[in-house]
XYZ file of N, CA and C in Angstrom:
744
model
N -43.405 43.382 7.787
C -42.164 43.129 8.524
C -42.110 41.699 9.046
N -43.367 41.241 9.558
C -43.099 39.921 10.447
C -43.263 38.624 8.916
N -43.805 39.393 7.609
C -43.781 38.327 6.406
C -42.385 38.442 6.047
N -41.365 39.272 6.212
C -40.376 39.467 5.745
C -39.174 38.404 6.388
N -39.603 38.562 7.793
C -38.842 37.957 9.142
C -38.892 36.539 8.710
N -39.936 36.231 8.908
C -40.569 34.969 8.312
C -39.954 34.313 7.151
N -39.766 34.861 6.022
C -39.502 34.392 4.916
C -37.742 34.076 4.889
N -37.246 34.671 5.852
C -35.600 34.945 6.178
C -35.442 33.817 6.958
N -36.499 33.319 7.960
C -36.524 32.481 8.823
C -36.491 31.160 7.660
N -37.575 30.743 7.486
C -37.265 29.588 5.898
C -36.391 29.202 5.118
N -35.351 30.429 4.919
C -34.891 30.282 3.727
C -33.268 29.807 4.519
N -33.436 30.445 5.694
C -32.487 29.530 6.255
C -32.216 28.154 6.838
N -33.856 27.875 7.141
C -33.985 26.235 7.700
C -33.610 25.552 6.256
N -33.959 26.108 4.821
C -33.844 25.350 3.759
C -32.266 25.361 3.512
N -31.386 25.914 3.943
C -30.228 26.131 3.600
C -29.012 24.512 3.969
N -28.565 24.002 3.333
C -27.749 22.249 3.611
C -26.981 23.328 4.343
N -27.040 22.168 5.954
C -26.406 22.630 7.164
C -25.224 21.986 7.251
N -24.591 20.812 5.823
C -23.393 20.859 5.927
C -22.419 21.631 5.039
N -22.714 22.826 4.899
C -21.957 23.620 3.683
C -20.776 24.018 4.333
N -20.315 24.678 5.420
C -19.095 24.581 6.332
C -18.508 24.060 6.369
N -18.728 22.278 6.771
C -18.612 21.637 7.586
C -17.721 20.712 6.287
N -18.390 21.113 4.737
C -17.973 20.704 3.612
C -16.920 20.816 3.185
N -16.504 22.507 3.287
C -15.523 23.069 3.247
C -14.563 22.717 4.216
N -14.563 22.068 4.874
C -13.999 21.987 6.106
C -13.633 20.701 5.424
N -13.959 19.601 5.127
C -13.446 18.488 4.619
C -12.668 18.358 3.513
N -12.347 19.253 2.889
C -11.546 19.027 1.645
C -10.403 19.996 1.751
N -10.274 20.384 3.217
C -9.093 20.750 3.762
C -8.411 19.689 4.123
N -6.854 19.301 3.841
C -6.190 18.608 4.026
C -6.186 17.539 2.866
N -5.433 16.367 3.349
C -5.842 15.243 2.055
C -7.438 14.995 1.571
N -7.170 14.332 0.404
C -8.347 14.399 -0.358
C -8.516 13.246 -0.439
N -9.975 12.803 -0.342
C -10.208 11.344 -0.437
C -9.899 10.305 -1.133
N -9.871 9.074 -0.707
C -9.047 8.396 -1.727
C -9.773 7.728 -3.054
N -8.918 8.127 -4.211
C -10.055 7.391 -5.116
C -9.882 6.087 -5.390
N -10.430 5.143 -6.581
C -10.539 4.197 -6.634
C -8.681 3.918 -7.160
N -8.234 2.660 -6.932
C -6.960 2.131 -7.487
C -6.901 1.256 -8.216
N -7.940 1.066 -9.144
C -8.088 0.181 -10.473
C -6.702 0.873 -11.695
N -6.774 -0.310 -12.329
C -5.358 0.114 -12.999
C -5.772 1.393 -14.137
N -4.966 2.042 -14.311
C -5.035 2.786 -15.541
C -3.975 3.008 -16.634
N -4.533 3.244 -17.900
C -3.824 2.890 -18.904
C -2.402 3.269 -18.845
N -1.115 3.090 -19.377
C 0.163 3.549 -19.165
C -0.130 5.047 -20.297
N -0.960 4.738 -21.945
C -0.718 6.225 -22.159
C -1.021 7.576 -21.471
N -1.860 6.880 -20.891
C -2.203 8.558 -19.425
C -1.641 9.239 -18.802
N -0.533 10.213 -19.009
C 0.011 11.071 -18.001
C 1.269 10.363 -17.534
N 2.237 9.280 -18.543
C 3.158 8.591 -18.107
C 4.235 9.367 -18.003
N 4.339 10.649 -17.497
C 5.552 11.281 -17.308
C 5.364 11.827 -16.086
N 4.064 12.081 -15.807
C 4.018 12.260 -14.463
C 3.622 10.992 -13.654
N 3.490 9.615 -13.991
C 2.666 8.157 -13.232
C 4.228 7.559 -13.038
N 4.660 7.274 -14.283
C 6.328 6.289 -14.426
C 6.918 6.556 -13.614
N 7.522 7.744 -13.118
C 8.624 8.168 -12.216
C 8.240 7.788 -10.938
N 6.744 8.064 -10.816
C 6.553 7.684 -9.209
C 6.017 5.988 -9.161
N 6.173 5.754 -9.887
C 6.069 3.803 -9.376
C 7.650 3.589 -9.506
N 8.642 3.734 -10.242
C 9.904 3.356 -10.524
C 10.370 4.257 -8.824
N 10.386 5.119 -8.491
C 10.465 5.957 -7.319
C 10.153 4.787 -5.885
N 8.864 4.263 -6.015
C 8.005 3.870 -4.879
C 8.745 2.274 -4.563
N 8.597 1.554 -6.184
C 9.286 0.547 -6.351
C 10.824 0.438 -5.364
N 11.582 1.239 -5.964
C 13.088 1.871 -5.407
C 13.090 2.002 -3.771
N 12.233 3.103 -3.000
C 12.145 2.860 -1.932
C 11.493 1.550 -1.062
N 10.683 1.203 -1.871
C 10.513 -0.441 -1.238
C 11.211 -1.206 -0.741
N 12.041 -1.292 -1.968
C 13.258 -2.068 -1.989
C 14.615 -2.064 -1.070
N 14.483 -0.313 -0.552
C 15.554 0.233 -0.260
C 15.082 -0.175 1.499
N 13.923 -0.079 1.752
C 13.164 -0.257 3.216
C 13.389 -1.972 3.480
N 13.388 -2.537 2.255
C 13.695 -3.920 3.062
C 14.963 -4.363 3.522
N 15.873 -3.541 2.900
C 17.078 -3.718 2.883
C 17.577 -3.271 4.759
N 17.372 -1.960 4.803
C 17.422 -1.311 5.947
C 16.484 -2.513 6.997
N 15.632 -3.203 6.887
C 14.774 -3.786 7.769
C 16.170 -5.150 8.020
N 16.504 -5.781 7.551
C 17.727 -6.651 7.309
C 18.725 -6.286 8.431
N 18.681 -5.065 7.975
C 20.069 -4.430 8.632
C 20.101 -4.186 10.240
N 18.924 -3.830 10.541
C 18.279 -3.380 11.661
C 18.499 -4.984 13.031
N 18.234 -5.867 11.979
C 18.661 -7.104 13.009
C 17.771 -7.541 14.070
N 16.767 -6.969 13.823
C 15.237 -6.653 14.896
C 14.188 -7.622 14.341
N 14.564 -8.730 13.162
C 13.556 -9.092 13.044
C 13.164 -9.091 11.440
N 12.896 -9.824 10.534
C 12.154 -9.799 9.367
C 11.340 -9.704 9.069
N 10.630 -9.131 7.547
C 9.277 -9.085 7.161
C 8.393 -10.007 7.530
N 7.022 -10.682 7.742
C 6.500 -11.837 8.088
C 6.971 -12.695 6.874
N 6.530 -11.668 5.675
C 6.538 -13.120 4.568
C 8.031 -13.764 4.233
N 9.138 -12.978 4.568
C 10.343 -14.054 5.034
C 10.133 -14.473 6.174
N 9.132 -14.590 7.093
C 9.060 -15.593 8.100
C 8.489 -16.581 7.269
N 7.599 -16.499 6.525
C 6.952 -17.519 5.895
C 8.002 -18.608 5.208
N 8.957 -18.085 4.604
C 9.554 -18.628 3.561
C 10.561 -19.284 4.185
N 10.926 -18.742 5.265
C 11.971 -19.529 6.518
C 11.419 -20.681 7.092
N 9.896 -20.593 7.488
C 9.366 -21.936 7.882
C 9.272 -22.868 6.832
N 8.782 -22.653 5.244
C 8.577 -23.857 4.825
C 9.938 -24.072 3.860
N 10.794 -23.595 4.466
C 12.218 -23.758 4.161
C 12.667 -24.772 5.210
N 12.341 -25.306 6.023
C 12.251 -26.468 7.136
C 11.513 -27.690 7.318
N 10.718 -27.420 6.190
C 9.776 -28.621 5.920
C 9.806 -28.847 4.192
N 10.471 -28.289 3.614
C 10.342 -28.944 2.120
C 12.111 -28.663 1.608
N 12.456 -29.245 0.592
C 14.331 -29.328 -0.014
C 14.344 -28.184 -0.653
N 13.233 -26.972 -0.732
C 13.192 -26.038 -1.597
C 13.885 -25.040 -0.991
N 14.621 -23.790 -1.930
C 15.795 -22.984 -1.598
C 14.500 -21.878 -0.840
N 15.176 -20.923 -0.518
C 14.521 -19.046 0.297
C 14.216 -19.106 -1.042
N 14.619 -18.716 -2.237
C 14.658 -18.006 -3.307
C 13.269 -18.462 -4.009
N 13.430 -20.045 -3.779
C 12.599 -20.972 -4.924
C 11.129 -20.982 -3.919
N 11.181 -20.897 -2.877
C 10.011 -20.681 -1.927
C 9.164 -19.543 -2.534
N 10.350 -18.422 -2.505
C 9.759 -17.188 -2.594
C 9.111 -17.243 -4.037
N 9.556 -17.500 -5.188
C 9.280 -17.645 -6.374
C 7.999 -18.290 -6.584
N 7.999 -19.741 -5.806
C 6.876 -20.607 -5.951
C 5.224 -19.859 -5.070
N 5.484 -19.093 -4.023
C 4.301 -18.397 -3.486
C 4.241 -17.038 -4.440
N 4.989 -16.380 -4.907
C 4.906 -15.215 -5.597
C 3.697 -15.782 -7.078
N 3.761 -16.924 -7.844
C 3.017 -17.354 -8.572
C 1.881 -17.791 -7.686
N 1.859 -18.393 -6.462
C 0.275 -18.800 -5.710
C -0.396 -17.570 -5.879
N 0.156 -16.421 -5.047
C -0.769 -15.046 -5.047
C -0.908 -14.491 -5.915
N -0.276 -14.854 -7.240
C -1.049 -13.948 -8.467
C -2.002 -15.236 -8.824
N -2.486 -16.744 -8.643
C -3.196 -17.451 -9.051
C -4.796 -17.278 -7.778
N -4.155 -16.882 -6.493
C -4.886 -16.261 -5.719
C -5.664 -14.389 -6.219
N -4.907 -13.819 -7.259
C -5.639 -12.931 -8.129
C -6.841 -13.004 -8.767
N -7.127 -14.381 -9.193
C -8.254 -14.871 -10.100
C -9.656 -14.271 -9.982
N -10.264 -15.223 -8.554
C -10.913 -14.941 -7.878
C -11.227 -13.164 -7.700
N -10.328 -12.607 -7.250
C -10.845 -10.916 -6.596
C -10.511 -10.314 -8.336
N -10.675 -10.673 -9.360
C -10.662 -10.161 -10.551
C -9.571 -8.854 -10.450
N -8.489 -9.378 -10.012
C -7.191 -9.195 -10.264
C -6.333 -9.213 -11.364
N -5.620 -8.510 -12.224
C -4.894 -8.768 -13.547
C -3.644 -8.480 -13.402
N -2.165 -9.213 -13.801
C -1.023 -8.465 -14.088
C -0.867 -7.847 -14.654
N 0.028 -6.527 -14.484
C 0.534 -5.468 -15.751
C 1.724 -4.934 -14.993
N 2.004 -3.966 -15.667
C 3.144 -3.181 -15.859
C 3.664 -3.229 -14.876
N 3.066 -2.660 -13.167
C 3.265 -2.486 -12.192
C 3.641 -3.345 -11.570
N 3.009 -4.883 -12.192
C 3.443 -6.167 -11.178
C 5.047 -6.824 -11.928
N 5.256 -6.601 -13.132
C 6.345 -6.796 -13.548
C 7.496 -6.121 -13.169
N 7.515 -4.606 -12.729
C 8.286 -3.850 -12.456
C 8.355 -3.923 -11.121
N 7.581 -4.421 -10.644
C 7.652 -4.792 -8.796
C 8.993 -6.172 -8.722
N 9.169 -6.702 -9.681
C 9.938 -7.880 -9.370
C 11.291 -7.629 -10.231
N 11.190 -6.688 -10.911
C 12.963 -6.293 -11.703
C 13.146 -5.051 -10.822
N 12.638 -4.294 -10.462
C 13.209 -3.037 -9.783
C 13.238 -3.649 -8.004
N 12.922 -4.069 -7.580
C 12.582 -4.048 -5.641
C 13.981 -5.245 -5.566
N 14.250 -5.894 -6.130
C 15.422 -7.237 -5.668
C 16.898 -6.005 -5.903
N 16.880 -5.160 -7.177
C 18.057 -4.460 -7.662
C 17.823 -3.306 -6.272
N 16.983 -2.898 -5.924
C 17.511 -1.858 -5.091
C 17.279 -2.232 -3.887
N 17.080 -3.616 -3.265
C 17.741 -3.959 -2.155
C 19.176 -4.591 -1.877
N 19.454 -4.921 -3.002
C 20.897 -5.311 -3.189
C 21.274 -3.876 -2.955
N 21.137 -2.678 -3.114
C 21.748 -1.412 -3.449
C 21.600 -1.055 -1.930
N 20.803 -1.540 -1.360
C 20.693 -0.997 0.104
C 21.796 -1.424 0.817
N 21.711 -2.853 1.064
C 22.585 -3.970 1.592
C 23.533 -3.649 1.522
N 24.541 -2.641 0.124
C 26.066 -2.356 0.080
C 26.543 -0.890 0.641
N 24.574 0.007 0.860
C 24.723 1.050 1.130
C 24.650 1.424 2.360
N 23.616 0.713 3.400
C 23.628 0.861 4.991
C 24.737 -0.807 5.576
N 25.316 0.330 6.446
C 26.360 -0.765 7.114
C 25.685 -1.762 8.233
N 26.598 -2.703 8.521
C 25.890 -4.128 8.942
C 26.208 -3.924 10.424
N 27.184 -3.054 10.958
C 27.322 -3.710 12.408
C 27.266 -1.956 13.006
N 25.829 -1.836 13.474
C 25.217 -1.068 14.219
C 24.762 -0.846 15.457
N 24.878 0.061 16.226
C 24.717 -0.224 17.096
C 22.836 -0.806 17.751
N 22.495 -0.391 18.959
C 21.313 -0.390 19.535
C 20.508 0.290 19.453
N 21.194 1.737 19.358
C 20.113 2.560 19.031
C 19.897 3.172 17.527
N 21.063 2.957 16.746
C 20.623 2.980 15.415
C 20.137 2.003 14.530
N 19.751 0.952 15.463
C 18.893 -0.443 15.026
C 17.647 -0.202 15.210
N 17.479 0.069 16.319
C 15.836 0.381 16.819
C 15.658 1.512 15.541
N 16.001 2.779 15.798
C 15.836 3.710 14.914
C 15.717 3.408 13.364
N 16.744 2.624 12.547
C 16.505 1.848 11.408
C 15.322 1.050 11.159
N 14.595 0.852 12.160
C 13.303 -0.299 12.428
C 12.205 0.213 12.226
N 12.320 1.586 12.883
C 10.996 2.706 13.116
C 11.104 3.342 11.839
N 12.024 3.650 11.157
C 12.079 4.462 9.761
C 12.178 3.483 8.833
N 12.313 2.257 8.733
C 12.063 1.083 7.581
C 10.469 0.681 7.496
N 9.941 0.959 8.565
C 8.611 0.790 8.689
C 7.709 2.013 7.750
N 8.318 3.005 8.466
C 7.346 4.098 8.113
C 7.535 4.133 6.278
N 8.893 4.415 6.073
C 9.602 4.502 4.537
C 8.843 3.354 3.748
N 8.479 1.910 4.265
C 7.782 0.629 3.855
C 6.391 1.052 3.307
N 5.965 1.772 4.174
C 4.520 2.122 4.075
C 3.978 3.189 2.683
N 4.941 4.430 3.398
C 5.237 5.107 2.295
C 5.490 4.694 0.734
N 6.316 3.965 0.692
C 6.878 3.391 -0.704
C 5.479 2.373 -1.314
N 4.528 1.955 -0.361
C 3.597 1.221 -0.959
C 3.112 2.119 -1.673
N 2.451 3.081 -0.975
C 1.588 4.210 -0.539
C 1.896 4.774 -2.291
N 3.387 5.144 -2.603
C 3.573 5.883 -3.766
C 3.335 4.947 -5.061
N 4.245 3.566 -5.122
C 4.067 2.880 -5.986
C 2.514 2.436 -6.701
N 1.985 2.050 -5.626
C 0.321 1.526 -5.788
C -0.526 3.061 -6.240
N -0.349 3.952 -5.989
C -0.644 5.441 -5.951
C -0.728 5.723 -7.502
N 0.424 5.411 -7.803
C 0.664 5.325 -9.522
C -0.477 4.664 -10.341
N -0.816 3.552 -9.769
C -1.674 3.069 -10.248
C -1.838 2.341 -11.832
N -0.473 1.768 -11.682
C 0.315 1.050 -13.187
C -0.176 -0.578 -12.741
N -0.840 -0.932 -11.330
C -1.163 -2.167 -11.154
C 0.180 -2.579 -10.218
N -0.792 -2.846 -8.889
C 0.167 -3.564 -7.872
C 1.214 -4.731 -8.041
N 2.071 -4.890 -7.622
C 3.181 -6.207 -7.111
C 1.842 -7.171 -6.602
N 2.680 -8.640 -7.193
C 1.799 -9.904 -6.338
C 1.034 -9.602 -5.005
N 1.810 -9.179 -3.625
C 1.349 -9.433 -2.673
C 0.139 -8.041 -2.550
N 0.838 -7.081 -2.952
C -0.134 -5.683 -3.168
C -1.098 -5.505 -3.758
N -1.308 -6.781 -5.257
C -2.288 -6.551 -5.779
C -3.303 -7.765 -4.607
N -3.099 -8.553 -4.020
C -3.677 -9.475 -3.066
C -4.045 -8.344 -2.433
N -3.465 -7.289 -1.559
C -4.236 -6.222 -0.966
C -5.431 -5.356 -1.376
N -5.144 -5.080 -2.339
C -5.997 -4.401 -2.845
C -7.519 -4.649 -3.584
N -6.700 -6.169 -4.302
C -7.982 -7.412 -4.324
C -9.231 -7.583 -3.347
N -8.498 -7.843 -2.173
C -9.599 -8.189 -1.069
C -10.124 -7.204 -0.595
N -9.753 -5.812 -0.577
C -10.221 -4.028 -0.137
C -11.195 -4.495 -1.080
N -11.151 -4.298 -1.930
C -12.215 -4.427 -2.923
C -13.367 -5.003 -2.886
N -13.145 -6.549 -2.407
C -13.672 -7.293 -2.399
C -14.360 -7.132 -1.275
N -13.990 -6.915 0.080
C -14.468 -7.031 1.273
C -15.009 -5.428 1.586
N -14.776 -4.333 0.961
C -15.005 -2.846 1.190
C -14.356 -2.698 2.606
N -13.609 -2.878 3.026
C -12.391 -2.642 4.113
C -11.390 -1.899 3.470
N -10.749 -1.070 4.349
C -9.974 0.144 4.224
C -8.444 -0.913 3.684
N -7.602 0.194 3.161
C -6.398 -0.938 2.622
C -5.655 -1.591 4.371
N -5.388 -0.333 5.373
C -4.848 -0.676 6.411
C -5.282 -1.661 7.141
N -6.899 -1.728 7.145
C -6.971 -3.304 7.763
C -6.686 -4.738 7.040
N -6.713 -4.370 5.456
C -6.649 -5.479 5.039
C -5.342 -5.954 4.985
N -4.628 -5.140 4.694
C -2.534 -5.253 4.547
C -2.463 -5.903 6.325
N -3.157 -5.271 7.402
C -2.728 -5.364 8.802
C -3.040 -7.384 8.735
N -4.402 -7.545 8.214
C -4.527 -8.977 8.648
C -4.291 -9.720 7.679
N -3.499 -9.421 6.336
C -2.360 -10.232 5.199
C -1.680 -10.635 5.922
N -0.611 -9.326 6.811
C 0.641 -9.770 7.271
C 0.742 -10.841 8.652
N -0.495 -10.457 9.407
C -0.586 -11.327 10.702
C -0.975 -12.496 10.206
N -1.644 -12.750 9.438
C -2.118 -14.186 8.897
C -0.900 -15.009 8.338
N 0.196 -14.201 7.280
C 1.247 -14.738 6.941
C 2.633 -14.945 8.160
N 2.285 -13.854 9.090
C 3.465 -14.196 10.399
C 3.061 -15.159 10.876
N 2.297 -15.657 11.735
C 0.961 -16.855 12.032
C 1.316 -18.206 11.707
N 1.197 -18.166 10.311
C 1.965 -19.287 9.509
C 3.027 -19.881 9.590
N 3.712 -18.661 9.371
C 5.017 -18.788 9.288
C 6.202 -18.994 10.393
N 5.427 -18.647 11.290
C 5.504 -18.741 13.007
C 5.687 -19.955 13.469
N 4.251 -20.688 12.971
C 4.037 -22.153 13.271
C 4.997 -23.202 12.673
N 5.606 -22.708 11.234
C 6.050 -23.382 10.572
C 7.205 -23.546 11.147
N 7.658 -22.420 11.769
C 9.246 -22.521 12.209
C 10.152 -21.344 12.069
N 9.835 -20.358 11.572
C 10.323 -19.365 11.028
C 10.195 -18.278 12.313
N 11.704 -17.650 12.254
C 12.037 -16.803 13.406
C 11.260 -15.478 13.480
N 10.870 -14.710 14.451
C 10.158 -13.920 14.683
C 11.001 -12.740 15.813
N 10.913 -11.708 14.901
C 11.821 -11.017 16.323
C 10.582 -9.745 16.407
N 11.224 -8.716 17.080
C 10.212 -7.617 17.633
C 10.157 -6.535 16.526
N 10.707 -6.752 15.351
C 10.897 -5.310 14.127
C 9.561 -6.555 13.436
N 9.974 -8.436 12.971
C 8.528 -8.470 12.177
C 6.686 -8.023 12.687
N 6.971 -8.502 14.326
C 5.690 -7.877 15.030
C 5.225 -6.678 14.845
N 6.177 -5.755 14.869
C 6.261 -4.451 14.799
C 5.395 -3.902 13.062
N 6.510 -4.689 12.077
C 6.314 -4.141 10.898
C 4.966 -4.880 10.167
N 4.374 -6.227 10.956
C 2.994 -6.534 10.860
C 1.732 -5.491 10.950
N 2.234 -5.232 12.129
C 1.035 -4.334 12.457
C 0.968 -2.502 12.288
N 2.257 -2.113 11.999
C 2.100 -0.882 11.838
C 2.266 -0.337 10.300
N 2.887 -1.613 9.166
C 2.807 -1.083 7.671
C 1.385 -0.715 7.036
N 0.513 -1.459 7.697
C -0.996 -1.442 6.700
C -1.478 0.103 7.111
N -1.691 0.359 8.514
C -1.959 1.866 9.044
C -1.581 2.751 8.103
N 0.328 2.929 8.036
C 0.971 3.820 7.515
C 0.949 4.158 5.957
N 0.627 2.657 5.619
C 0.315 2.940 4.032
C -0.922 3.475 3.503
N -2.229 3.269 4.884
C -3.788 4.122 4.584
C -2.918 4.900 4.914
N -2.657 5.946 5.439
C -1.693 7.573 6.353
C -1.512 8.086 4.904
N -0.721 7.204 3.578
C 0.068 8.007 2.640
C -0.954 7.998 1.627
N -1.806 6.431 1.392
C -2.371 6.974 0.085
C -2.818 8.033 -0.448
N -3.945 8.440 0.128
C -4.617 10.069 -0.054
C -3.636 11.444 -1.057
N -2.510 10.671 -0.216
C -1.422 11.921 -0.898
C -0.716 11.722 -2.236
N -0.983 10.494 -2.333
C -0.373 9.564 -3.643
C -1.150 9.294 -5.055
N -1.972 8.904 -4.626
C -2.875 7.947 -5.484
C -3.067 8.889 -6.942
N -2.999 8.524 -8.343
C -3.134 9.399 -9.069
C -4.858 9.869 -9.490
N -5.355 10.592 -9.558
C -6.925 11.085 -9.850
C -7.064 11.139 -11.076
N -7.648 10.745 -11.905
C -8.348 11.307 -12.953
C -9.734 11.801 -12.659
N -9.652 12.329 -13.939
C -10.712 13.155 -14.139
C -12.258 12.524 -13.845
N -12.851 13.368 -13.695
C -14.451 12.497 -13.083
C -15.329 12.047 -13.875
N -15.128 12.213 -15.264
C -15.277 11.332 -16.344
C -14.998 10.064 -16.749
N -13.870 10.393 -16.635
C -12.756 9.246 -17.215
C -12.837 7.899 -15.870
N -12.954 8.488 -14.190
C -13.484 7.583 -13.323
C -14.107 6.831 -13.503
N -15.322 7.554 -14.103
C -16.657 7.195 -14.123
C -17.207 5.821 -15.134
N -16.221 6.014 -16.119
C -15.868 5.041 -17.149
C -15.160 4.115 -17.195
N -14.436 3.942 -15.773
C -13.511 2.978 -15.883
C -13.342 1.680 -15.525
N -13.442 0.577 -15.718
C -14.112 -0.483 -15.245
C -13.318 -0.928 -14.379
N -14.075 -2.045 -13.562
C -13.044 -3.139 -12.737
C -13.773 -2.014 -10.870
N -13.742 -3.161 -10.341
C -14.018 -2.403 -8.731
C -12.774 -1.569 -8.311
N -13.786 -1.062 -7.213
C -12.524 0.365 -6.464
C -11.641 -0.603 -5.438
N -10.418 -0.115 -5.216
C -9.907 -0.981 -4.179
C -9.818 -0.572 -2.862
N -10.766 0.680 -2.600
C -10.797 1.028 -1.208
C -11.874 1.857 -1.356
């Protein structure tokens, strides 16, 4: 009896005391996997829709951020300041840094594809679509409110597009670059992109209201909040095989 006791006693000290605790973790979202690009023939009927989707709401969140009157993205703060110090247009600013940060790609072994091309024909068309669709003269409290849901919707729309995993937009694949690079979560790294580019852009001259402060510091959070739910998985094979670093 007491060899029996005994042997019951053992077999439970040998037992992994996080088997619960295991189960307990893969309740809710699921961890995030790596966001290296993957091929377009893979599952493009279920990947396409949700970057063309994510793209769309991007687009549609900057628009609403405009509207809101609270303040601009940082990186149109950026483009407003050295729109005060050089003869170059918003447009041609924007154009000329959109090529720096994919030459800033190099380095974090960064590549264009599909995703970064479709980041720049789909996000301009459906903020124009916003602009004709939310009205311009709002009040106070449906400004603030437009501010708090352009933010969150901002985050989100990263969250889905990048999720897809067809290969980030310029500034996104810069995010995801340096996650990589630095093993920092995406939210801190997006949080100190945007403060570094308000900063700048600050100094340079470029207006600052309480929606860009705002949308500095609370898009990078909200977009770690969505990935988990987004990001597409393959198989643990096909992971395993796939080259290029994880981006978080």
């Amino acid at each position: 009896m007491e060899q029996d006791i005994t042997d019951r006693s053992r077999r439970t000290l040998r037992r992994p005391q996080g088997a619960g605790g295991g189960r307990r973790a893969t309740r809710g979202r699921s961890p995030l996997p790596p966001l290296t690009y993957v091929p377009l023939g893979e599952r493009p009927f279920r990947r396409f829709p949700q970057l063309l989707l994510g793209l769309a709401l991007y687009g549609f969140s900057l628009s609403a951020m405009v509207r809101s009157s609270l303040g601009v993205n940082p990186w149109s703060v950026l483009y407003e300041g050295l729109e005060r110090h050089t003869p170059l247009s918003f447009g041609m600013i924007s154009a000329l840094l959109g090529v720096l940060v994919l030459l800033l790609w190099i380095p974090l072994k960064q590549k264009p594809t599909l995703g970064t091309f479709a980041n720049i024909l789909v996000v301009g068309s459906s903020s124009d679509l916003g602009l004709w669709l939310i009205p311009a003269d709002l009040g106070a409290v449906e400004r603030v409110g437009l501010l708090l849901g352009c933010v969150v919707l901002n985050g989100l729309s990263i969250a889905v597009y990048v999720g897809a995993r067809f290969g980030p937009g310029p500034r996104d694949g810069l995010m995801t670059g340096m996650s990589a690079v630095t093993k920092r979560s995406i939210g801190l790294v997006r949080t100190l992109i945007e403060l570094t580019v308000l900063a700048v852009g600050w100094t340079l001259g470029g207006s600052v209201g309480v929606g860009t402060v705002a949308y500095a510091l609370l898009v990078g959070p909200v977009t770690q909040f969505f990935l988990p739910w987004f990001a597409y998985r393959r198989d643990s094979g096909r992971e395993a095989a796939a080259p290029g670093p994880a981006a978080a």
